[in-house]
Amino acid sequence: MDNLDVAKAAHAGLEGSSWLDGFYKKLDDWMTRPELYRKSISNPVTRWFTQRRTQQIFDLMSGFVHSQVLLACVKLNIFTIVKQSPATLEELSSRCRVPAPVLQRLLLSAVALRLLEHRGSQRFGLGALGAPLAAHEGIRAMVEHNNLLYQDMAEPLEFLRDAWRGDMASYWTYAHSEAPAQDSKRDAAQVGRYSALMAASQNFVIEEILGAYSFHKHHCMMDVGCGMGRFVAAVAQREQHLTCKLFDLPAVLDLAQKSHTALGIDSRMHYCPGSFFDDPIPHGADLITLVRVAHDHSDAAVIKILKNIHSALPAGGALLLAEPMAQEPGDKPLADAYFHLYLLAMGSGRFRTPSELSAMLTESGFASVEQVPNAMPIHTRILLARKSTAA
């Protein structure tokens, strides 16, 4: 695990002091007294707090069960079935080929989680949280993919002591490969699998970027680490004036070109094969995009990528970096617990805050970095870094 990094600023602004440590020690002692629970539930003023905290703890304990209810519903295609038409237990049992007494328990659990809801005539229909799953293929694909993580973490202590030997690390082979370009040529099927997953799960990220940033001011963009080119395709279809370039491993670019040919936009694309670790990124783009790439790699690797991008940009050129980011200290976490351990299981990378990434961009030579506001930070956050006009 030599390429794992420790977040240097994880506790910035939380320096200790003797009086503060003493205060927290007394608070911890008070909060863990057995009699506190009895007193709090007998007092109408504090009962609501105790009930809420008890529910939160129970939700943590039952979280794995909740994830398996979701996974089973996705694998049985229940959301798609009831989207077409609400169905009875007997109808679902027949279509899913699961005995009715067993399936009923799954369906009632899904109702409790608001994935399904009761409809008239003893039927089940889509619940408030089931509707997005029925509507978006990418969410369903990620639910099934996450099963690899659940399997890896079935014995959490074994996972923590040897996190890179599981199914997730085997899936994302490029993340810990010493020669990703050569490996991608040898295992095109594996490249196709992870590229397809990344493309299927990228829609929300694409919508966030297109809704938050205007590409109209640029004349040529290059997407570095482009995967199957879904993001570039979305930008190209909206911005007809824009020249588009793609930079990724040769095996990945082959998949991107096939996808673009099917869309009829391949003539507008310039495919530039290479590795952002070993090859210089081609010049010519006044905007380079890096979408869901940095969090897959170590700090040293990210600095290397960013410096490579900085060298490829003209004076005044810009880098748009978009990916899920950790919350700053003191902010309410969004998806931090999930991504910290997902990236550990993957075998490389780290979930970073916007300020950490901004510092890395500055270290890589960019003159200014700003955060671009977007509607749904849980899907992605966006940083815009500019190269000096005097460069």
PDB file of C-alpha atoms in Angstrom, residues 1-6 148-149 151-153 155-178 295-299 301 339-350 352:
ATOM      1  CA  MET A   1       0.000   0.000   0.000  1.00  0.00           C
ATOM      2  CA  ASP A   2       2.915   2.318  -0.676  1.00  0.00           C
ATOM      3  CA  ASN A   3       0.892   4.559  -2.992  1.00  0.00           C
ATOM      4  CA  LEU A   4      -1.730   5.397  -0.355  1.00  0.00           C
ATOM      5  CA  ASP A   5      -1.688   9.015   0.790  1.00  0.00           C
ATOM      6  CA  VAL A   6      -2.626  10.552   4.106  1.00  0.00           C
ATOM      7  CA  LEU A 148     -18.187  -5.987  -5.477  1.00  0.00           C
ATOM      8  CA  LEU A 149     -17.501  -3.544  -2.654  1.00  0.00           C
ATOM      9  CA  GLN A 151     -18.278  -8.609  -0.979  1.00  0.00           C
ATOM     10  CA  ASP A 152     -14.848  -7.134  -0.302  1.00  0.00           C
ATOM     11  CA  MET A 153     -16.054  -5.611   2.984  1.00  0.00           C
ATOM     12  CA  GLU A 155     -15.071  -9.118   6.760  1.00  0.00           C
ATOM     13  CA  PRO A 156     -14.111  -5.487   7.402  1.00  0.00           C
ATOM     14  CA  LEU A 157     -10.937  -6.119   9.397  1.00  0.00           C
ATOM     15  CA  GLU A 158      -9.552  -8.442   6.739  1.00  0.00           C
ATOM     16  CA  PHE A 159     -10.455  -5.812   4.158  1.00  0.00           C
ATOM     17  CA  LEU A 160      -8.633  -3.034   6.020  1.00  0.00           C
ATOM     18  CA  ARG A 161      -5.501  -5.135   6.395  1.00  0.00           C
ATOM     19  CA  ASP A 162      -5.452  -6.281   2.779  1.00  0.00           C
ATOM     20  CA  ALA A 163      -7.802  -4.047   0.823  1.00  0.00           C
ATOM     21  CA  TRP A 164      -6.230  -4.547  -2.612  1.00  0.00           C
ATOM     22  CA  ARG A 165      -6.845  -8.263  -2.966  1.00  0.00           C
ATOM     23  CA  GLY A 166     -10.594  -8.110  -3.507  1.00  0.00           C
ATOM     24  CA  ASP A 167     -13.011  -8.057  -6.415  1.00  0.00           C
ATOM     25  CA  MET A 168     -13.038  -4.259  -6.660  1.00  0.00           C
ATOM     26  CA  ALA A 169      -9.283  -4.017  -7.158  1.00  0.00           C
ATOM     27  CA  SER A 170      -9.487  -6.770  -9.783  1.00  0.00           C
ATOM     28  CA  TYR A 171     -12.190  -4.811 -11.602  1.00  0.00           C
ATOM     29  CA  TRP A 172     -10.253  -1.519 -11.739  1.00  0.00           C
ATOM     30  CA  THR A 173      -6.943  -3.006 -12.834  1.00  0.00           C
ATOM     31  CA  TYR A 174      -5.581   0.247 -14.293  1.00  0.00           C
ATOM     32  CA  ALA A 175      -5.690   1.969 -10.892  1.00  0.00           C
ATOM     33  CA  HIS A 176      -2.760  -0.012  -9.522  1.00  0.00           C
ATOM     34  CA  SER A 177      -1.094  -1.133 -12.729  1.00  0.00           C
ATOM     35  CA  GLU A 178       2.524  -0.163 -13.358  1.00  0.00           C
ATOM     36  CA  HIS A 295      -9.667  10.769  -7.296  1.00  0.00           C
ATOM     37  CA  ASP A 296      -8.481   7.482  -8.843  1.00  0.00           C
ATOM     38  CA  HIS A 297      -4.802   8.289  -8.301  1.00  0.00           C
ATOM     39  CA  SER A 298      -2.258   9.087  -5.601  1.00  0.00           C
ATOM     40  CA  ASP A 299      -1.207  12.640  -4.815  1.00  0.00           C
ATOM     41  CA  ALA A 301       0.326  10.823  -9.717  1.00  0.00           C
ATOM     42  CA  PHE A 339     -15.980   7.222  -1.399  1.00  0.00           C
ATOM     43  CA  HIS A 340     -13.231   6.905   1.220  1.00  0.00           C
ATOM     44  CA  LEU A 341     -13.674   3.128   1.320  1.00  0.00           C
ATOM     45  CA  TYR A 342     -14.645   2.662  -2.333  1.00  0.00           C
ATOM     46  CA  LEU A 343     -11.342   4.184  -3.446  1.00  0.00           C
ATOM     47  CA  LEU A 344      -9.462   2.114  -0.869  1.00  0.00           C
ATOM     48  CA  ALA A 345     -11.026  -1.066  -2.301  1.00  0.00           C
ATOM     49  CA  MET A 346     -10.254   0.135  -5.811  1.00  0.00           C
ATOM     50  CA  GLY A 347      -6.561   0.108  -4.969  1.00  0.00           C
ATOM     51  CA  SER A 348      -5.535   3.706  -5.531  1.00  0.00           C
ATOM     52  CA  GLY A 349      -6.552   7.297  -5.150  1.00  0.00           C
ATOM     53  CA  ARG A 350      -8.108   9.387  -2.426  1.00  0.00           C
ATOM     54  CA  ARG A 352     -10.069  14.984  -1.657  1.00  0.00           C
TER      55      ARG A 352
END
